[in-house]
Coordinates of C-alpha atoms in Angstrom, one line a residue:
X25 CA 2.5 -57.1 -13.4
X26 CA 4.5 -56.3 -16.6
X27 CA 7.3 -53.8 -16.5
X28 CA 5.5 -51.6 -19.1
X29 CA 2.3 -51.6 -17.0
X30 CA 4.3 -50.8 -13.8
X31 CA 5.9 -47.9 -15.6
X32 CA 2.6 -46.5 -16.7
X33 CA 1.2 -46.7 -13.2
X34 CA 4.3 -45.2 -11.7
X35 CA 4.2 -42.3 -14.2
X36 CA 0.5 -41.7 -13.5
X37 CA 1.1 -41.8 -9.8
X38 CA 4.0 -39.4 -10.1
X39 CA 1.9 -37.0 -12.2
X40 CA -0.9 -37.1 -9.6
X41 CA 1.5 -36.3 -6.8
X42 CA 2.9 -33.4 -8.8
X43 CA -0.5 -32.0 -9.5
X44 CA -1.7 -32.4 -5.9
X45 CA 1.4 -31.0 -4.4
X46 CA 1.3 -28.0 -6.8
X47 CA -2.2 -27.1 -5.6
X48 CA -1.2 -27.7 -2.0
X49 CA 1.9 -25.4 -2.4
X50 CA -0.2 -22.6 -3.8
X51 CA -2.7 -22.9 -0.9
X52 CA 0.2 -23.0 1.5
X53 CA 1.6 -19.8 -0.1
X54 CA -1.8 -18.1 0.5
X55 CA -1.8 -19.2 4.1
X56 CA 1.7 -18.0 4.7
X57 CA 0.9 -14.6 3.2
X58 CA -2.3 -14.3 5.3
X59 CA -0.3 -15.2 8.4
X60 CA 2.3 -12.5 7.6
X61 CA -0.4 -9.9 6.9
X62 CA -2.0 -10.6 10.3
X63 CA 1.3 -10.4 12.0
X64 CA 1.8 -6.8 10.8
X65 CA -0.4 -5.8 13.7
X66 CA 2.6 -6.7 15.9
X67 CA 4.9 -4.3 14.2
X68 CA 4.8 -1.4 16.7
X69 CA 8.0 0.4 15.7
X70 CA 9.9 0.4 12.4
X71 CA 11.7 2.4 9.7
X72 CA 10.1 2.7 6.3
X73 CA 10.8 3.8 2.8
X74 CA 9.3 3.5 -0.6
X75 CA 8.6 4.9 -4.1
X76 CA 5.4 5.5 -6.0
X77 CA 5.5 6.0 -9.8
X78 CA 2.3 7.4 -11.3
X79 CA 1.2 7.3 -14.9
X80 CA -2.4 8.6 -14.8
X81 CA -4.5 10.0 -17.6
X82 CA -6.1 13.3 -16.9
X83 CA -9.6 11.8 -17.4
X84 CA -9.1 10.3 -13.9
X85 CA -9.8 13.7 -12.4
X86 CA -12.9 14.6 -14.3
X87 CA -15.6 15.9 -12.0
X88 CA -13.1 16.8 -9.2
X89 CA -13.2 20.3 -7.8
X90 CA -11.0 22.6 -10.0
X91 CA -8.3 23.1 -7.3
X92 CA -8.1 19.4 -6.6
X93 CA -8.0 18.5 -10.3
X94 CA -5.3 21.1 -10.9
X95 CA -3.1 19.9 -8.1
X96 CA -3.5 16.3 -9.1
X97 CA -2.9 16.9 -12.8
X98 CA 0.6 18.3 -12.0
X99 CA 1.6 14.9 -10.6
X100 CA -0.3 12.6 -12.9
X101 CA 3.0 11.5 -14.3
X102 CA 5.4 11.7 -11.4
X103 CA 7.5 9.9 -8.7
X104 CA 6.8 10.1 -5.0
X105 CA 9.7 8.9 -2.8
X106 CA 9.4 8.7 1.0
X107 CA 11.3 7.5 4.1
X108 CA 10.9 7.8 7.8
X109 CA 10.5 6.2 11.2
X110 CA 7.4 5.4 13.3
X111 CA 6.6 4.2 16.8
X112 CA 3.0 3.2 17.6
X113 CA 3.7 2.8 21.2
X114 CA 2.5 5.5 23.6
X115 CA 3.2 8.2 22.8
X116 CA 2.7 7.8 19.1
X117 CA 5.4 9.4 17.0
X118 CA 6.3 9.6 13.4
X119 CA 8.7 11.5 11.2
X120 CA 9.0 11.3 7.4
X121 CA 10.4 13.1 4.4
X122 CA 8.4 13.0 1.2
X123 CA 9.6 14.2 -2.2
X124 CA 7.2 14.7 -5.2
X125 CA 8.9 15.0 -8.6
X126 CA 6.8 15.5 -11.7
X127 CA 8.0 13.8 -14.9
X128 CA 10.6 15.8 -16.6
X129 CA 11.3 18.1 -13.6
X130 CA 14.8 18.9 -12.6
X131 CA 13.8 19.0 -8.9
X132 CA 10.8 18.0 -6.8
X133 CA 8.8 19.3 -3.8
X134 CA 10.1 18.2 -0.5
X135 CA 7.6 17.8 2.3
X136 CA 8.9 17.1 5.8
X137 CA 6.3 15.6 8.2
X138 CA 6.4 15.3 12.0
X139 CA 3.8 13.7 14.3
X140 CA 4.5 14.4 17.9
X141 CA 2.6 15.1 21.1
X142 CA -0.8 14.6 19.4
X143 CA 0.1 17.3 16.8
X144 CA 0.9 16.9 13.1
X145 CA 3.5 19.3 11.6
X146 CA 3.6 19.7 7.8
X147 CA 5.8 21.9 5.7
X148 CA 4.4 22.8 2.2
X149 CA 7.1 24.4 0.0
X150 CA 4.6 26.3 -2.1
X151 CA 2.9 27.9 0.9
X152 CA 5.3 27.9 3.9
X153 CA 8.4 30.0 4.4
X154 CA 11.7 28.2 5.2
X155 CA 11.4 26.4 8.5
X156 CA 7.7 27.3 8.7
X157 CA 5.1 24.6 9.3
X158 CA 1.4 24.1 9.5
X159 CA 0.4 22.5 12.8
X160 CA -2.8 20.4 13.1
X161 CA -3.9 19.3 16.5
X162 CA -5.1 15.7 16.3
X163 CA -6.8 15.5 19.7
X164 CA -8.6 12.1 20.1
X165 CA -7.7 11.2 16.5
X166 CA -4.2 10.5 17.6
X167 CA -5.4 7.4 19.3
X168 CA -6.5 6.0 16.0
X169 CA -2.9 6.0 14.8
X170 CA -2.1 3.3 17.4
X171 CA -4.5 1.1 15.5
X172 CA -2.6 1.5 12.2
X173 CA -1.1 -2.0 12.4
X174 CA -4.5 -3.6 13.2
X175 CA -6.1 -1.7 10.3
X176 CA -3.3 -2.6 7.9
X177 CA -3.6 -6.3 8.9
X178 CA -7.3 -6.2 8.5
X179 CA -7.2 -4.6 5.0
X180 CA -4.5 -7.0 3.9
X181 CA -6.6 -9.9 5.2
X182 CA -9.6 -8.7 3.2
X183 CA -7.5 -8.5 0.1
X184 CA -6.2 -12.0 0.5
X185 CA -9.2 -13.8 1.8
X186 CA -11.0 -14.3 -1.5
X187 CA -7.8 -14.4 -3.6
X188 CA -7.5 -17.5 -5.8
X189 CA -4.4 -19.5 -4.8
X190 CA -3.8 -20.3 -8.5
X191 CA -2.8 -16.7 -8.9
X192 CA 0.2 -17.1 -6.6
X193 CA 3.7 -18.0 -7.5
X194 CA 7.0 -18.4 -5.6
X195 CA 10.5 -19.4 -6.6
X196 CA 10.8 -21.4 -3.4
X197 CA 14.2 -19.8 -2.6
X198 CA 14.7 -17.0 -0.1
X199 CA 15.8 -13.7 -1.7
X200 CA 18.1 -11.1 -0.1
X201 CA 16.7 -7.8 1.2
X202 CA 18.5 -4.5 1.0
X203 CA 19.9 -5.0 4.6
X204 CA 21.4 -8.4 3.8
X205 CA 18.7 -10.5 5.4
X206 CA 16.7 -13.0 3.4
X207 CA 13.0 -13.3 2.9
X208 CA 10.5 -15.5 1.1
X209 CA 9.1 -14.0 -2.1
X210 CA 5.5 -14.6 -3.0
X211 CA 3.8 -12.9 -6.0
X212 CA 0.2 -12.6 -7.1
X213 CA -0.1 -12.2 -10.9
X214 CA -2.8 -10.8 -13.1
X215 CA -2.5 -12.1 -16.6
X216 CA -4.8 -12.0 -19.7
X217 CA -6.2 -15.4 -18.6
X218 CA -7.3 -14.3 -15.1
X219 CA -7.9 -10.5 -15.5
X220 CA -11.7 -10.8 -15.6
X221 CA -11.7 -12.9 -12.4
X222 CA -9.3 -10.4 -10.8
X223 CA -11.6 -7.5 -11.7
X224 CA -14.6 -9.3 -10.2
X225 CA -12.6 -10.1 -7.1
X226 CA -11.5 -6.5 -6.6
X227 CA -15.0 -5.2 -7.2
X228 CA -16.2 -7.4 -4.4
X229 CA -13.4 -6.7 -1.9
X230 CA -12.8 -2.9 -2.4
X231 CA -16.1 -1.8 -0.8
X232 CA -15.2 -3.7 2.3
X233 CA -11.9 -1.9 2.5
X234 CA -13.7 1.4 2.1
X235 CA -15.9 0.5 5.1
X236 CA -12.7 -0.4 7.0
X237 CA -11.2 3.0 6.3
X238 CA -14.5 4.8 7.1
X239 CA -14.9 3.1 10.5
X240 CA -11.3 4.0 11.3
X241 CA -11.9 7.6 10.5
X242 CA -9.3 7.8 7.7
X243 CA -12.0 8.8 5.2
X244 CA -15.5 10.3 5.4
X245 CA -18.8 9.0 4.1
X246 CA -18.5 11.0 0.8
X247 CA -15.0 9.5 0.1
X248 CA -16.2 6.0 0.9
X249 CA -19.2 6.4 -1.4
X250 CA -17.0 7.6 -4.2
X251 CA -14.5 4.7 -3.6
X252 CA -17.3 2.2 -3.8
X253 CA -18.8 3.7 -7.0
X254 CA -15.3 3.7 -8.7
X255 CA -14.7 0.0 -7.6
X256 CA -17.8 -1.1 -9.6
X257 CA -16.3 0.1 -12.9
X258 CA -12.7 -0.8 -12.1
X259 CA -11.1 -3.1 -14.7
X260 CA -7.7 -4.5 -14.0
X261 CA -5.5 -5.0 -17.0
X262 CA -2.5 -7.2 -17.6
X263 CA 0.2 -7.2 -16.6
X264 CA -0.5 -6.3 -13.0
X265 CA 1.0 -7.9 -9.9
X266 CA 1.4 -7.7 -6.1
X267 CA 4.6 -9.1 -4.6
X268 CA 5.6 -9.6 -1.0
X269 CA 8.7 -10.6 0.9
X270 CA 8.3 -12.3 4.3
X271 CA 11.3 -12.6 6.7
X272 CA 12.2 -15.4 9.0
X273 CA 10.2 -13.8 11.9
X274 CA 7.0 -13.8 9.7
X275 CA 6.9 -10.0 9.1
X276 CA 6.3 -8.5 5.7
X277 CA 9.4 -6.6 5.0
X278 CA 8.9 -5.5 1.4
X279 CA 6.0 -5.2 -1.0
X280 CA 5.8 -4.2 -4.7
X281 CA 2.7 -3.6 -6.7
X282 CA 2.2 -2.9 -10.4
X283 CA -1.4 -1.9 -11.1
X284 CA -2.7 -1.2 -14.5
X285 CA -6.4 -0.3 -14.7
X286 CA -9.3 1.5 -16.4
X287 CA -12.5 2.9 -15.0
X288 CA -14.6 2.2 -18.1
X289 CA -14.7 -0.2 -21.0
X290 CA -12.2 1.0 -23.6
X291 CA -11.1 3.9 -21.4
X292 CA -7.6 5.2 -20.8
X293 CA -5.2 2.9 -18.9
X294 CA -3.8 4.2 -15.7
X295 CA -0.6 2.7 -14.2
X296 CA 0.8 2.7 -10.7
X297 CA 4.0 1.1 -9.5
X298 CA 4.7 1.0 -5.8
X299 CA 7.5 -0.3 -3.6
X300 CA 7.3 -0.2 0.2
X301 CA 9.9 -1.5 2.7
X302 CA 10.1 -1.7 6.5
X303 CA 13.2 -2.3 8.6
X304 CA 14.3 -2.4 12.2
X305 CA 10.9 -3.9 13.2
X306 CA 10.2 -3.5 16.9
X307 CA 13.6 -1.9 17.6
X308 CA 13.9 1.4 19.4
X309 CA 13.8 4.3 17.0
X310 CA 15.8 7.5 17.4
X311 CA 13.8 10.4 16.2
X312 CA 15.8 13.4 14.9
X313 CA 13.3 16.1 13.8
X314 CA 12.8 18.9 16.3
X315 CA 9.5 20.4 17.1
X316 CA 9.0 23.4 14.7
X317 CA 9.0 26.8 16.3
X318 CA 7.7 28.9 13.4
X319 CA 4.0 27.9 12.8
X320 CA 1.3 29.0 10.4
X321 CA -2.4 29.3 11.2
X322 CA -4.3 26.1 10.3
X323 CA -7.2 28.2 9.0
X324 CA -5.0 29.1 6.0
X325 CA -4.4 25.4 5.0
X326 CA -8.2 24.7 5.5
X327 CA -8.9 27.4 2.9
X328 CA -6.7 25.5 0.4
X329 CA -8.9 22.4 0.7
X330 CA -12.0 21.9 -1.5
X331 CA -15.3 22.6 0.2
X332 CA -17.5 19.6 0.9
X333 CA -20.5 19.1 -1.4
X334 CA -23.7 20.4 0.1
X335 CA -25.4 17.0 -0.2

């Protein structure tokens, strides 16, 4: 065989290996992400924190009850920051601090939350006095909270099951987390080239997620129906992305999402950016919030909620 022919065959073979390995790598990335999503069911105690930045057009709230539309419109351009601790072991316990800051505001609304002894305590600054909380007895619904990890794993699994591996990217190098540990970074990208595929993919998978939330009791039938109807017209626009960081134990330790979408052809573009982190996975948590002593009647908070449609 001549040297030139050998060189051509070698180059062809090398190119084939690169192409095949590239496809295999992306499939491997998907499998690693799916495995990490499934393992979240094993995270039974942890610390969490995150930020949610909203840039929503007022048209998103058209048709909503006036009170609901009014409340949501205040925060259509805002940041929601949160942090807390959770233990899903018996007894289930959670404490969190949430801060909602509208765009341009000097200060935000701070909402401390405590879940303890099958009761949910919530302080609403616009309604409660200082140190006063609403108390909502959870009853048997508290048991559902123990399934949070299973539900999260199931929802993540549905999101990833039909995802195209070609949408995934990774630098191949572990990246440092805030606590100094390292984690593998995998990203799912929506570009101008695949946004139509991504929209079809989400339209197919979001109804299944709504059914998951309905069966778990997180939403009612009316909300599930509205979610499914909205998913039919959802159009993802570029650039959008979903990123995840997986630690050496196989747990998802950080996720970032950038979602730009419309609900009708040529409609206003809404944007959501979200970062969520968990730390101290399956380590003992020291809860600091005390059970509130000054409580407000739950009937008063129920009057603030929109009444259900008669149908």
